[in-house]
Amino acid sequence: MPVTDKRVRELQVGGALPDELLRATEPYIVRGLAAGWPLVRAGLQAPEAADAYLRRFYGDATVTAMLGKPEIGGRFFYNDAVDGFNFLSVRARLDGVLDELQVQRGMARPGAIYVGSTTIDTALPGLRAENDIDLDGRDALASIWIGNRTRIPAHYDLPDNLAVVAAGHRRFTLFPPEQLANLYIGPIDFTPAGQAISMVDLAAPDLDRFPRFAEAQRHALVAELGPGDAIFIPAMWWHNVEALDDFNVLVNYWWRQSPGWMDTPTNALMLAILTMRELPPAQRRAWQEIFRHYIFEPDEDSLAHIPANARYALSPLDDDKARILRGQLLKRINR
Amino acid sequence: MATHALLNNVDHKHLRVITARGARYGDAVMSALTFPAEFRELQAYYPIVFARSADGSAFDALALFGFQDGENLFLDEAGGTARWDAAAIPLSVERQPFLIGRGAEELSIHIDMDHPRVTAASADDGEALFLTYGGTSEYLERIASVLRTLHDGLDAAKAFSAALVELELLESFVLDIELDDGSQNRLGGFYTIHEERLLALSAEQLERLNRAGYLQAIYMAVASLSQFRGLIDRKNRAHARHR
């Protein structure tokens, strides 16, 4: 059951997605955006048809597959002690995983199988020739996600995201970035799949353990998608993703609005932990103001007193200035 | 005139360095500087001898590759692709085309821009020095470590050769070589360990050498002289090929 009745807004789009929608800061659904894909049409016939269609593009690539016992109910998570995970990650041939998904489709209590974020052009070269979305020339990373009934806890991704259900059904539960404190996020550097996740089980939220989740729930938006439907998830929005059928395929596109030389701000967070978190409160507050001044509320006027030629790192970066900064940082932190 | 530049990730962002061996990359040299910490590895391939340093004030340890200037008998250029026929190469060769620069405190990496190993941005052979966004490539990390080891090693070598001089353990030698074709060749101007004096050292002197870590290096240098046989064989084979 969804944690809220509030739905992600649906937009009618004729043809390609316009640029302003690809730079949106709120999520939206476009029904039937990929209705014309041969993969979507195959999936509407039967899981076996989508499976057979995918195999036409398969060479011999290996992929990372997450395997969970039936008891986990498809929720890929930590183990009880949070010193490991409740699933196994294995490298396997994709056709072998498709075989196993077929086997599990006949089971009363199937094990959970998930091939997550797999680069399409590597694993299934040629698939995108007839199954692709035009992103107004953006250089996006196109990935495929294949599995049975699975639940991926709420997490954010750094790039903007357009996700297309190619086969099966999916439910996305979204929370705005500022719900961080109400989502009870787990470890940031020990994660099941790279991103920190909410410890709250959205299928059965335990409000005794996680009382602030009730507040997050008030800001939640739900999107239920079928074959060919697409959802735009803005960068940094929390999303919990449930795959609802016994065979589900998702295709997604990730792209950044920032230049290539910009690093993930996660590095800055780690560096801030290393350099600031343990400071005395008064010093930390001073640094908070410094960051507000230079980073979070940058203001051209605040630099007016420095001649343009003398602003160095305070002037807009380009790839060479970024190289200099990176070179300095590499030297400084290597101690 | 070589152009030495302080390496940086902006001016040199696209630079690549060819790591293949060959005369055209500057490998046709008769000898290379070495230092005690690499004697053990090098003595399995090269004679290790000593020569007066350029200013004449001290002695440098050298690994010998040939008998005359520009002759490297380990370079095998047959068949188009050159190779260096030994499993160990002195770090002073490995470091090319990089140099150590001495700033205020820290060592910095310089590069000889005119060195034939330095190649253009568009070349797809060779190793990149920097990653796409200015980070340090694994190759450059390795070079940095080579330069550090070399710098420390050559520093240690000074004290080592000073100890040899103090104990009068170096003697000059001349090697007269008759090649298979009857030609006479002479190798002179080098020094080696004076074995009789080495054997005559007192227990206290030997202990001092041993404690300083020099005794093993001395015996490695002595043992390395058996590589002259192999070097002469290489010379004979090279002569036979060229006749």
Coordinates of C-alpha atoms in Angstrom, one line a residue:
Chain A
M1 CA 0.0 0.0 0.0
P2 CA 1.3 3.5 -0.8
V3 CA 2.2 5.6 2.2
T4 CA 0.2 8.5 0.9
D5 CA -2.7 9.3 -1.5
K6 CA -0.9 12.2 -3.0
R7 CA 0.2 11.6 -6.5
V8 CA 3.0 12.8 -8.7
R9 CA 1.5 15.2 -11.2
E10 CA 1.0 13.9 -14.7
L11 CA 1.9 15.9 -17.8
Q12 CA 0.7 15.5 -21.4
V13 CA 3.7 15.7 -23.7
G14 CA 3.3 15.4 -27.5
G15 CA 6.7 14.3 -28.9
A16 CA 10.0 14.9 -27.3
L17 CA 10.4 16.3 -23.8
P18 CA 11.1 20.0 -24.0
D19 CA 14.3 21.4 -22.4
E20 CA 12.5 23.1 -19.5
L21 CA 10.9 19.8 -18.4
L22 CA 14.4 18.2 -18.5
R23 CA 15.6 20.9 -16.1
A24 CA 12.5 20.6 -13.8
T25 CA 13.0 20.7 -10.0
E26 CA 9.7 18.8 -9.3
P27 CA 8.9 15.3 -10.3
Y28 CA 6.3 14.4 -13.0
I29 CA 4.9 11.5 -14.9
V30 CA 4.5 11.2 -18.6
R31 CA 2.2 8.3 -19.4
G32 CA 3.0 6.2 -22.5
L33 CA 6.2 8.1 -23.3
A34 CA 7.7 4.8 -24.5
A35 CA 4.5 3.1 -25.7
G36 CA 6.1 2.7 -29.1
W37 CA 9.1 0.8 -28.0
P38 CA 9.2 -2.8 -29.3
L39 CA 10.4 -3.8 -25.8
V40 CA 7.3 -2.3 -24.2
R41 CA 5.0 -4.0 -26.7
A42 CA 6.8 -7.4 -26.1
G43 CA 6.3 -6.9 -22.4
L44 CA 2.6 -6.2 -22.8
Q45 CA 2.3 -9.7 -24.5
A46 CA 4.0 -11.7 -21.8
P47 CA 7.1 -11.7 -19.7
E48 CA 8.5 -14.4 -22.0
A49 CA 8.2 -12.1 -25.0
A50 CA 10.1 -9.3 -23.3
D51 CA 12.7 -11.8 -22.1
A52 CA 13.1 -13.2 -25.6
Y53 CA 13.3 -9.6 -27.1
L54 CA 16.1 -8.6 -24.6
R55 CA 18.1 -11.8 -25.4
R56 CA 18.3 -10.7 -29.1
F57 CA 20.8 -8.0 -28.0
Y58 CA 22.8 -10.1 -25.6
G59 CA 26.4 -11.0 -26.4
D60 CA 28.2 -12.4 -23.4
A61 CA 28.3 -9.6 -20.9
T62 CA 28.4 -10.3 -17.2
V63 CA 26.3 -8.1 -14.9
T64 CA 26.0 -7.6 -11.1
A65 CA 22.9 -9.5 -9.8
M66 CA 21.6 -9.1 -6.3
L67 CA 20.0 -12.3 -4.9
G68 CA 17.8 -12.4 -1.8
K69 CA 16.0 -15.2 -0.1
P70 CA 12.2 -15.4 -0.2
E71 CA 12.0 -14.2 3.4
I72 CA 13.3 -10.7 2.6
G73 CA 10.1 -10.0 0.7
G74 CA 12.1 -8.4 -2.1
R75 CA 13.5 -5.7 0.2
F76 CA 17.2 -5.4 -0.5
F77 CA 18.5 -4.1 2.8
Y78 CA 21.0 -4.6 5.6
N79 CA 21.1 -7.7 7.8
D80 CA 19.7 -7.4 11.4
A81 CA 23.0 -6.3 12.9
V82 CA 23.6 -3.8 10.0
D83 CA 27.1 -5.2 9.6
G84 CA 26.3 -6.8 6.3
F85 CA 23.4 -7.1 3.9
N86 CA 20.4 -9.4 3.5
F87 CA 21.3 -10.4 -0.1
L88 CA 24.3 -11.6 -2.1
S89 CA 25.9 -9.7 -4.9
V90 CA 27.2 -11.9 -7.7
R91 CA 28.7 -11.4 -11.1
A92 CA 26.8 -13.5 -13.6
R93 CA 25.9 -13.7 -17.3
L94 CA 22.7 -11.8 -18.0
D95 CA 21.2 -14.7 -19.9
G96 CA 21.8 -16.9 -16.8
V97 CA 19.9 -14.3 -14.7
L98 CA 17.0 -14.2 -17.2
D99 CA 16.9 -18.1 -17.0
E100 CA 16.8 -17.9 -13.2
L101 CA 14.0 -15.2 -13.3
Q102 CA 12.0 -17.7 -15.5
V103 CA 12.6 -20.5 -12.9
Q104 CA 11.5 -18.2 -10.0
R105 CA 8.3 -17.1 -12.0
G106 CA 7.0 -20.6 -11.4
M107 CA 7.6 -20.6 -7.6
A108 CA 5.1 -20.0 -4.9
R109 CA 7.7 -18.1 -2.8
P110 CA 10.2 -16.8 -5.2
G111 CA 13.7 -15.5 -4.3
A112 CA 14.3 -11.9 -5.0
I113 CA 16.5 -11.2 -8.1
Y114 CA 17.6 -7.8 -9.1
V115 CA 20.0 -6.7 -11.8
G116 CA 20.3 -3.0 -11.0
S117 CA 21.7 0.0 -12.9
T118 CA 23.4 -1.9 -15.8
T119 CA 24.8 0.1 -18.7
I120 CA 22.6 -0.8 -21.7
D121 CA 25.3 -0.3 -24.3
T122 CA 27.6 -2.7 -22.6
A123 CA 25.1 -5.4 -21.6
L124 CA 22.7 -5.2 -24.5
P125 CA 24.4 -3.3 -27.3
G126 CA 21.9 -2.2 -30.0
L127 CA 18.8 -2.3 -27.7
R128 CA 18.6 1.5 -27.8
A129 CA 18.4 1.7 -31.5
E130 CA 14.7 1.1 -31.3
N131 CA 14.1 1.7 -27.6
D132 CA 15.3 5.1 -26.6
I133 CA 14.2 8.5 -25.5
D134 CA 15.4 11.8 -27.0
L135 CA 16.7 14.0 -24.2
D136 CA 17.3 17.1 -26.3
G137 CA 20.9 16.1 -27.1
R138 CA 21.9 15.4 -23.5
D139 CA 24.7 12.9 -23.0
A140 CA 22.9 10.7 -20.5
L141 CA 24.0 7.4 -19.0
A142 CA 21.3 4.9 -20.1
S143 CA 20.9 1.9 -17.8
I144 CA 18.6 -1.1 -17.5
W145 CA 17.1 -2.7 -14.4
I146 CA 15.7 -6.2 -14.5
G147 CA 14.2 -8.2 -11.7
N148 CA 11.1 -9.7 -10.1
R149 CA 9.2 -8.3 -7.1
T150 CA 11.7 -6.0 -5.4
R151 CA 11.8 -3.0 -3.1
I152 CA 14.6 -0.6 -3.1
P153 CA 14.6 1.7 0.0
A154 CA 14.5 5.5 -0.4
H155 CA 17.7 7.0 -1.5
Y156 CA 18.8 10.0 -3.6
D157 CA 20.9 10.1 -6.8
L158 CA 23.1 13.0 -7.8
P159 CA 22.0 13.3 -11.4
D160 CA 18.6 14.1 -12.8
N161 CA 16.7 10.9 -13.7
L162 CA 14.2 9.9 -16.3
A163 CA 13.0 6.4 -15.6
V164 CA 10.8 4.4 -18.1
V165 CA 8.9 1.3 -17.1
A166 CA 9.6 -1.1 -20.1
A167 CA 7.9 -4.2 -18.6
G168 CA 5.8 -4.8 -15.5
H169 CA 4.7 -2.2 -13.0
R170 CA 6.5 0.0 -10.5
R171 CA 5.6 2.2 -7.7
F172 CA 7.8 5.2 -6.9
T173 CA 7.5 7.0 -3.5
L174 CA 9.2 10.3 -3.6
F175 CA 10.2 12.7 -0.9
P176 CA 11.7 16.2 -1.4
P177 CA 15.4 16.6 -0.5
E178 CA 14.7 18.4 2.8
Q179 CA 13.0 15.4 4.3
L180 CA 16.4 14.0 5.1
A181 CA 16.0 14.2 8.8
N182 CA 12.6 12.5 8.8
L183 CA 13.7 9.5 6.7
Y184 CA 16.2 8.0 9.1
I185 CA 19.0 7.6 6.6
G186 CA 21.4 4.8 7.3
P187 CA 25.2 4.8 7.1
I188 CA 26.6 7.1 4.3
D189 CA 29.7 5.0 3.7
F190 CA 28.4 1.5 4.1
T191 CA 25.5 1.1 1.7
P192 CA 23.9 -1.7 -0.2
A193 CA 24.3 -0.2 -3.6
G194 CA 26.3 3.0 -3.3
Q195 CA 23.8 5.4 -2.0
A196 CA 22.7 5.9 1.6
I197 CA 19.2 4.5 2.2
S198 CA 16.3 5.1 4.5
M199 CA 16.1 2.6 7.3
V200 CA 12.2 2.9 7.3
D201 CA 10.4 0.0 5.6
L202 CA 7.7 1.8 3.6
A203 CA 5.6 -1.3 3.3
A204 CA 5.2 -1.3 7.1
P205 CA 6.5 2.0 8.6
D206 CA 7.4 1.4 12.3
L207 CA 6.4 4.8 13.7
D208 CA 7.4 3.8 17.2
R209 CA 11.0 3.4 16.0
F210 CA 10.8 6.2 13.4
P211 CA 8.3 8.7 14.6
R212 CA 9.5 11.6 12.4
F213 CA 8.6 9.4 9.4
A214 CA 5.0 10.5 9.9
E215 CA 6.1 14.0 8.9
A216 CA 8.0 12.7 5.8
Q217 CA 4.8 10.8 4.9
R218 CA 3.0 14.2 4.7
H219 CA 5.4 15.3 2.0
A220 CA 5.5 12.0 0.1
L221 CA 4.3 11.7 -3.5
V222 CA 3.5 8.4 -5.2
A223 CA 3.7 7.4 -8.8
E224 CA 2.4 4.1 -10.1
L225 CA 3.6 3.3 -13.5
G226 CA 2.8 0.7 -16.1
P227 CA 4.6 -0.4 -19.3
G228 CA 5.7 2.7 -21.4
D229 CA 5.1 5.2 -18.6
A230 CA 8.0 7.5 -17.5
I231 CA 8.8 9.5 -14.4
F232 CA 11.1 12.4 -14.0
I233 CA 12.9 12.3 -10.7
P234 CA 14.8 15.5 -10.0
A235 CA 18.4 15.2 -8.7
M236 CA 18.6 14.7 -4.9
W237 CA 14.9 13.7 -4.5
W238 CA 14.5 10.7 -2.2
H239 CA 12.9 7.8 -4.0
N240 CA 11.7 4.4 -2.8
V241 CA 11.2 2.0 -5.8
E242 CA 9.0 -1.1 -5.8
A243 CA 8.8 -3.4 -8.7
L244 CA 5.4 -5.0 -8.5
D245 CA 5.3 -7.9 -11.1
D246 CA 7.1 -11.2 -11.4
F247 CA 9.1 -9.7 -14.3
N248 CA 10.0 -6.0 -14.4
V249 CA 12.3 -4.1 -16.7
L250 CA 13.1 -0.4 -16.2
V251 CA 15.2 1.8 -18.5
N252 CA 16.6 5.0 -17.0
Y253 CA 18.6 8.0 -18.0
W254 CA 20.9 9.9 -15.7
W255 CA 22.4 13.2 -16.7
R256 CA 24.1 16.1 -14.9
Q257 CA 23.5 19.8 -15.4
S258 CA 27.1 20.5 -14.3
P259 CA 30.3 20.4 -16.3
G260 CA 32.4 17.3 -16.3
W261 CA 35.1 18.6 -14.2
M262 CA 32.8 19.2 -11.2
D263 CA 33.1 16.4 -8.7
T264 CA 30.4 14.8 -6.7
P265 CA 29.5 17.0 -3.7
T266 CA 29.7 13.8 -1.7
N267 CA 33.5 14.3 -1.7
A268 CA 33.0 17.7 -0.1
L269 CA 30.7 16.1 2.5
M270 CA 33.4 13.5 3.3
L271 CA 36.1 16.2 3.4
A272 CA 33.9 18.3 5.7
I273 CA 33.6 15.4 8.0
L274 CA 37.3 15.1 8.0
T275 CA 37.9 18.8 8.5
M276 CA 35.0 20.4 10.3
R277 CA 32.6 18.2 12.1
E278 CA 34.8 17.8 15.2
L279 CA 35.6 21.5 15.5
P280 CA 34.4 23.4 18.7
P281 CA 30.8 24.7 18.1
A282 CA 31.9 28.4 17.7
Q283 CA 34.5 27.5 15.0
R284 CA 32.0 25.3 13.3
R285 CA 29.5 28.2 13.2
A286 CA 32.3 30.4 11.7
W287 CA 32.7 27.8 9.0
Q288 CA 29.0 27.6 8.5
E289 CA 29.1 31.4 7.7
I290 CA 32.1 31.0 5.4
F291 CA 30.3 28.3 3.5
R292 CA 27.1 30.4 3.4
H293 CA 29.1 33.3 2.0
Y294 CA 31.1 31.5 -0.6
I295 CA 29.1 28.4 -1.6
F296 CA 25.5 28.4 -0.6
E297 CA 24.6 32.1 -1.2
P298 CA 27.3 33.2 -3.6
D299 CA 27.0 36.9 -4.4
E300 CA 28.8 38.7 -7.2
D301 CA 28.7 41.9 -5.1
S302 CA 30.6 40.3 -2.3
L303 CA 33.6 40.0 -4.7
A304 CA 33.4 43.5 -6.2
H305 CA 36.3 44.7 -4.0
I306 CA 38.7 42.1 -5.5
P307 CA 40.1 42.9 -9.0
A308 CA 38.9 40.2 -11.4
N309 CA 42.4 39.1 -12.1
A310 CA 43.0 38.4 -8.4
R311 CA 39.9 36.3 -7.7
Y312 CA 41.5 32.9 -8.5
A313 CA 39.3 30.1 -7.0
L314 CA 36.6 32.7 -6.3
S315 CA 36.1 33.4 -10.0
P316 CA 34.0 31.0 -12.1
L317 CA 35.9 27.8 -12.7
D318 CA 36.7 26.3 -16.0
D319 CA 38.4 23.0 -16.7
D320 CA 42.0 24.3 -16.3
K321 CA 41.2 26.2 -13.1
A322 CA 39.5 23.0 -11.8
R323 CA 42.7 21.1 -12.6
I324 CA 44.8 23.6 -10.5
L325 CA 42.4 23.3 -7.6
R326 CA 42.4 19.5 -7.9
G327 CA 46.1 19.4 -8.0
Q328 CA 46.4 21.5 -4.9
L329 CA 43.8 19.4 -3.0
L330 CA 45.5 16.1 -4.0
K331 CA 48.7 17.4 -2.5
R332 CA 47.1 18.9 0.6
I333 CA 45.1 15.9 1.8
N334 CA 47.9 13.4 1.1
R335 CA 49.4 13.3 4.6
Chain B
M1 CA 69.7 22.4 -24.9
A2 CA 67.1 20.5 -22.9
T3 CA 64.0 22.3 -21.7
H4 CA 63.2 21.3 -18.2
A5 CA 59.7 22.2 -17.0
L6 CA 58.1 21.9 -13.6
L7 CA 55.4 19.3 -14.2
N8 CA 51.8 20.6 -13.7
N9 CA 48.4 19.4 -14.7
V10 CA 47.4 22.4 -16.8
D11 CA 50.3 23.0 -19.1
H12 CA 51.0 19.2 -19.4
K13 CA 47.4 18.0 -19.3
H14 CA 47.6 16.2 -22.6
L15 CA 51.2 15.1 -22.5
R16 CA 52.0 11.4 -23.0
V17 CA 55.2 9.6 -22.4
I18 CA 56.4 6.6 -24.4
T19 CA 57.6 3.8 -22.2
A20 CA 58.8 1.5 -24.9
R21 CA 62.5 0.8 -25.1
G22 CA 64.7 1.8 -28.0
A23 CA 67.7 3.8 -29.2
R24 CA 65.3 6.4 -30.6
Y25 CA 64.0 7.0 -27.1
G26 CA 67.4 7.7 -25.7
D27 CA 68.2 4.2 -24.4
A28 CA 71.5 3.8 -26.4
V29 CA 73.7 4.6 -23.5
M30 CA 76.8 2.8 -22.3
S31 CA 76.0 3.0 -18.6
A32 CA 73.6 4.4 -16.0
L33 CA 73.9 5.7 -12.4
T34 CA 73.0 3.2 -9.8
F35 CA 72.9 3.0 -6.0
P36 CA 73.6 0.3 -3.4
A37 CA 69.9 -0.5 -2.8
E38 CA 69.5 -1.8 -6.3
F39 CA 72.9 -3.5 -6.6
R40 CA 71.4 -6.9 -5.6
E41 CA 68.8 -6.8 -8.5
L42 CA 71.2 -5.3 -11.1
Q43 CA 74.2 -7.5 -10.4
A44 CA 72.2 -10.4 -12.0
Y45 CA 72.5 -8.7 -15.4
Y46 CA 75.1 -5.9 -15.4
P47 CA 78.7 -5.3 -14.2
I48 CA 78.6 -2.6 -11.5
V49 CA 81.6 -0.4 -11.6
F50 CA 82.6 3.0 -10.2
A51 CA 83.7 6.2 -11.9
R52 CA 84.9 9.6 -10.8
S53 CA 81.9 11.9 -10.6
A54 CA 81.8 14.8 -13.1
D55 CA 83.5 17.2 -10.7
G56 CA 86.1 14.6 -9.7
S57 CA 85.3 14.9 -6.0
A58 CA 83.6 11.6 -5.5
F59 CA 82.7 8.3 -7.1
D60 CA 79.5 7.3 -8.8
A61 CA 78.3 3.7 -9.1
L62 CA 77.4 2.7 -12.6
A63 CA 75.7 -0.3 -14.3
L64 CA 77.5 -1.0 -17.5
F65 CA 75.5 -1.8 -20.7
G66 CA 78.4 -1.6 -23.2
F67 CA 82.1 -0.8 -23.9
Q68 CA 81.9 2.5 -25.6
D69 CA 79.8 5.6 -25.6
G70 CA 76.3 5.1 -27.0
E71 CA 76.7 1.3 -26.9
N72 CA 73.9 -0.5 -25.1
L73 CA 74.3 -4.2 -25.7
F74 CA 71.1 -5.0 -23.9
L75 CA 69.0 -3.2 -26.5
D76 CA 67.7 -5.7 -29.0
E77 CA 66.4 -3.7 -32.0
A78 CA 66.0 -6.8 -34.2
G79 CA 62.6 -7.3 -35.8
G80 CA 61.3 -3.7 -35.6
T81 CA 60.2 -3.6 -32.0
A82 CA 63.1 -2.8 -29.6
R83 CA 63.4 -4.6 -26.3
W84 CA 65.8 -4.3 -23.4
D85 CA 67.1 -7.8 -22.8
A86 CA 67.2 -7.9 -19.0
A87 CA 64.5 -8.3 -16.3
A88 CA 65.8 -5.3 -14.3
I89 CA 66.5 -1.8 -15.5
P90 CA 68.2 0.8 -13.3
L91 CA 65.8 3.4 -11.9
S92 CA 68.0 6.1 -13.4
V93 CA 67.0 4.8 -16.8
E94 CA 63.4 4.1 -15.8
R95 CA 62.9 7.7 -14.6
Q96 CA 63.4 9.2 -18.1
P97 CA 62.2 11.8 -19.2
F98 CA 61.5 13.0 -15.6
L99 CA 63.8 14.7 -13.2
I100 CA 63.7 15.6 -9.6
G101 CA 63.5 19.3 -8.9
R102 CA 64.3 20.7 -5.5
G103 CA 61.9 23.4 -4.3
A104 CA 62.1 25.0 -0.9
E105 CA 61.3 21.8 1.0
E106 CA 59.5 19.3 -1.1
L107 CA 60.8 17.3 -4.1
S108 CA 59.0 18.2 -7.3
I109 CA 58.8 16.4 -10.6
H110 CA 60.2 18.1 -13.7
I111 CA 60.1 16.9 -17.2
D112 CA 62.5 17.2 -20.1
M113 CA 60.2 18.6 -22.8
D114 CA 62.8 17.9 -25.5
H115 CA 63.2 14.2 -24.6
P116 CA 62.2 11.8 -27.4
R117 CA 59.9 10.0 -25.0
V118 CA 57.7 13.1 -24.6
T119 CA 54.9 13.0 -27.2
A120 CA 52.0 15.0 -28.5
A121 CA 48.5 15.2 -27.2
S122 CA 47.0 13.3 -30.1
A123 CA 49.3 10.3 -29.9
D124 CA 47.6 7.2 -28.7
D125 CA 50.7 5.4 -27.7
G126 CA 52.5 6.1 -24.5
E127 CA 51.2 6.8 -21.0
A128 CA 49.1 9.8 -20.0
L129 CA 50.4 11.7 -17.0
F130 CA 47.1 13.1 -15.9
L131 CA 43.6 11.9 -15.8
T132 CA 40.8 13.6 -17.7
Y133 CA 40.1 16.2 -15.0
G134 CA 43.6 16.8 -13.8
G135 CA 44.1 13.9 -11.3
T136 CA 47.4 12.0 -11.3
S137 CA 47.6 8.9 -13.5
E138 CA 48.8 5.6 -12.1
Y139 CA 51.8 5.9 -14.4
L140 CA 52.8 9.3 -12.9
E141 CA 52.3 7.9 -9.4
R142 CA 54.8 5.2 -10.2
I143 CA 57.2 7.8 -11.7
A144 CA 56.9 9.8 -8.5
S145 CA 57.8 6.8 -6.5
V146 CA 60.7 5.9 -8.8
L147 CA 62.0 9.5 -8.4
R148 CA 61.7 9.4 -4.6
T149 CA 63.5 6.0 -4.5
L150 CA 66.2 7.2 -6.9
H151 CA 66.7 10.5 -4.9
D152 CA 67.1 8.7 -1.6
G153 CA 69.2 6.0 -3.3
L154 CA 71.6 8.4 -4.8
D155 CA 71.9 10.3 -1.5
A156 CA 72.8 7.0 0.2
A157 CA 75.2 6.2 -2.6
K158 CA 77.3 9.3 -1.7
A159 CA 77.9 8.1 1.8
F160 CA 78.6 4.6 0.5
S161 CA 81.3 5.7 -2.0
A162 CA 82.8 8.0 0.7
A163 CA 83.1 4.9 2.9
L164 CA 84.8 3.0 0.1
V165 CA 87.2 5.9 -0.5
E166 CA 88.0 6.2 3.2
L167 CA 88.9 2.5 3.4
E168 CA 90.7 2.7 0.1
L169 CA 88.5 0.0 -1.3
L170 CA 88.4 1.3 -4.9
E171 CA 91.0 0.5 -7.5
S172 CA 91.1 1.5 -11.1
F173 CA 91.1 -1.3 -13.6
V174 CA 91.6 -1.8 -17.3
L175 CA 89.9 -4.5 -19.2
D176 CA 91.5 -5.7 -22.4
I177 CA 89.1 -7.6 -24.6
E178 CA 89.9 -9.6 -27.6
L179 CA 86.8 -10.3 -29.6
D180 CA 86.1 -13.4 -31.6
D181 CA 87.1 -11.5 -34.8
G182 CA 90.5 -10.8 -33.3
S183 CA 89.9 -7.1 -32.8
Q184 CA 91.3 -5.6 -29.6
N185 CA 89.2 -3.4 -27.3
R186 CA 90.1 -1.7 -24.1
L187 CA 87.8 -0.5 -21.4
G188 CA 89.4 1.9 -19.0
G189 CA 88.7 4.8 -16.6
F190 CA 86.6 2.7 -14.2
Y191 CA 87.1 1.5 -10.7
T192 CA 86.1 -1.6 -8.9
I193 CA 86.4 -3.1 -5.4
H194 CA 89.9 -3.8 -4.3
E195 CA 89.4 -7.4 -3.1
E196 CA 92.7 -7.9 -1.3
R197 CA 92.1 -4.8 0.8
L198 CA 88.5 -5.9 1.4
L199 CA 89.8 -9.3 2.7
A200 CA 92.4 -7.5 4.9
L201 CA 89.8 -5.3 6.7
S202 CA 89.7 -5.6 10.5
A203 CA 86.7 -7.1 12.3
E204 CA 85.9 -3.7 13.5
Q205 CA 86.0 -2.1 10.0
L206 CA 83.9 -5.0 8.6
E207 CA 81.3 -4.6 11.4
R208 CA 81.1 -0.9 10.7
L209 CA 80.5 -1.6 7.0
N210 CA 78.0 -4.2 7.8
R211 CA 76.1 -2.0 10.3
A212 CA 75.9 0.7 7.7
G213 CA 74.4 -1.8 5.3
Y214 CA 77.4 -1.5 2.9
L215 CA 78.9 -4.9 3.2
Q216 CA 76.3 -6.7 1.2
A217 CA 76.4 -4.0 -1.5
I218 CA 80.2 -4.3 -1.7
Y219 CA 79.9 -8.1 -2.3
M220 CA 77.1 -7.5 -4.8
A221 CA 79.5 -5.2 -6.8
V222 CA 82.2 -7.8 -6.6
A223 CA 79.9 -10.5 -7.8
S224 CA 78.6 -8.3 -10.6
L225 CA 82.0 -8.4 -12.3
S226 CA 81.1 -12.0 -13.5
Q227 CA 78.6 -10.2 -15.9
F228 CA 81.6 -9.0 -18.0
R229 CA 81.6 -12.4 -19.5
G230 CA 78.0 -12.0 -20.6
L231 CA 78.6 -8.4 -21.8
I232 CA 81.6 -9.6 -24.0
D233 CA 79.3 -12.4 -25.4
R234 CA 76.8 -9.7 -26.3
K235 CA 79.5 -7.7 -28.0
N236 CA 80.6 -10.7 -30.0
R237 CA 77.1 -11.5 -31.1
A238 CA 76.5 -7.8 -32.1
H239 CA 79.7 -7.9 -34.1
A240 CA 78.8 -11.2 -35.8
R241 CA 75.4 -9.6 -36.8
H242 CA 77.0 -6.5 -38.3
R243 CA 79.6 -8.4 -40.4

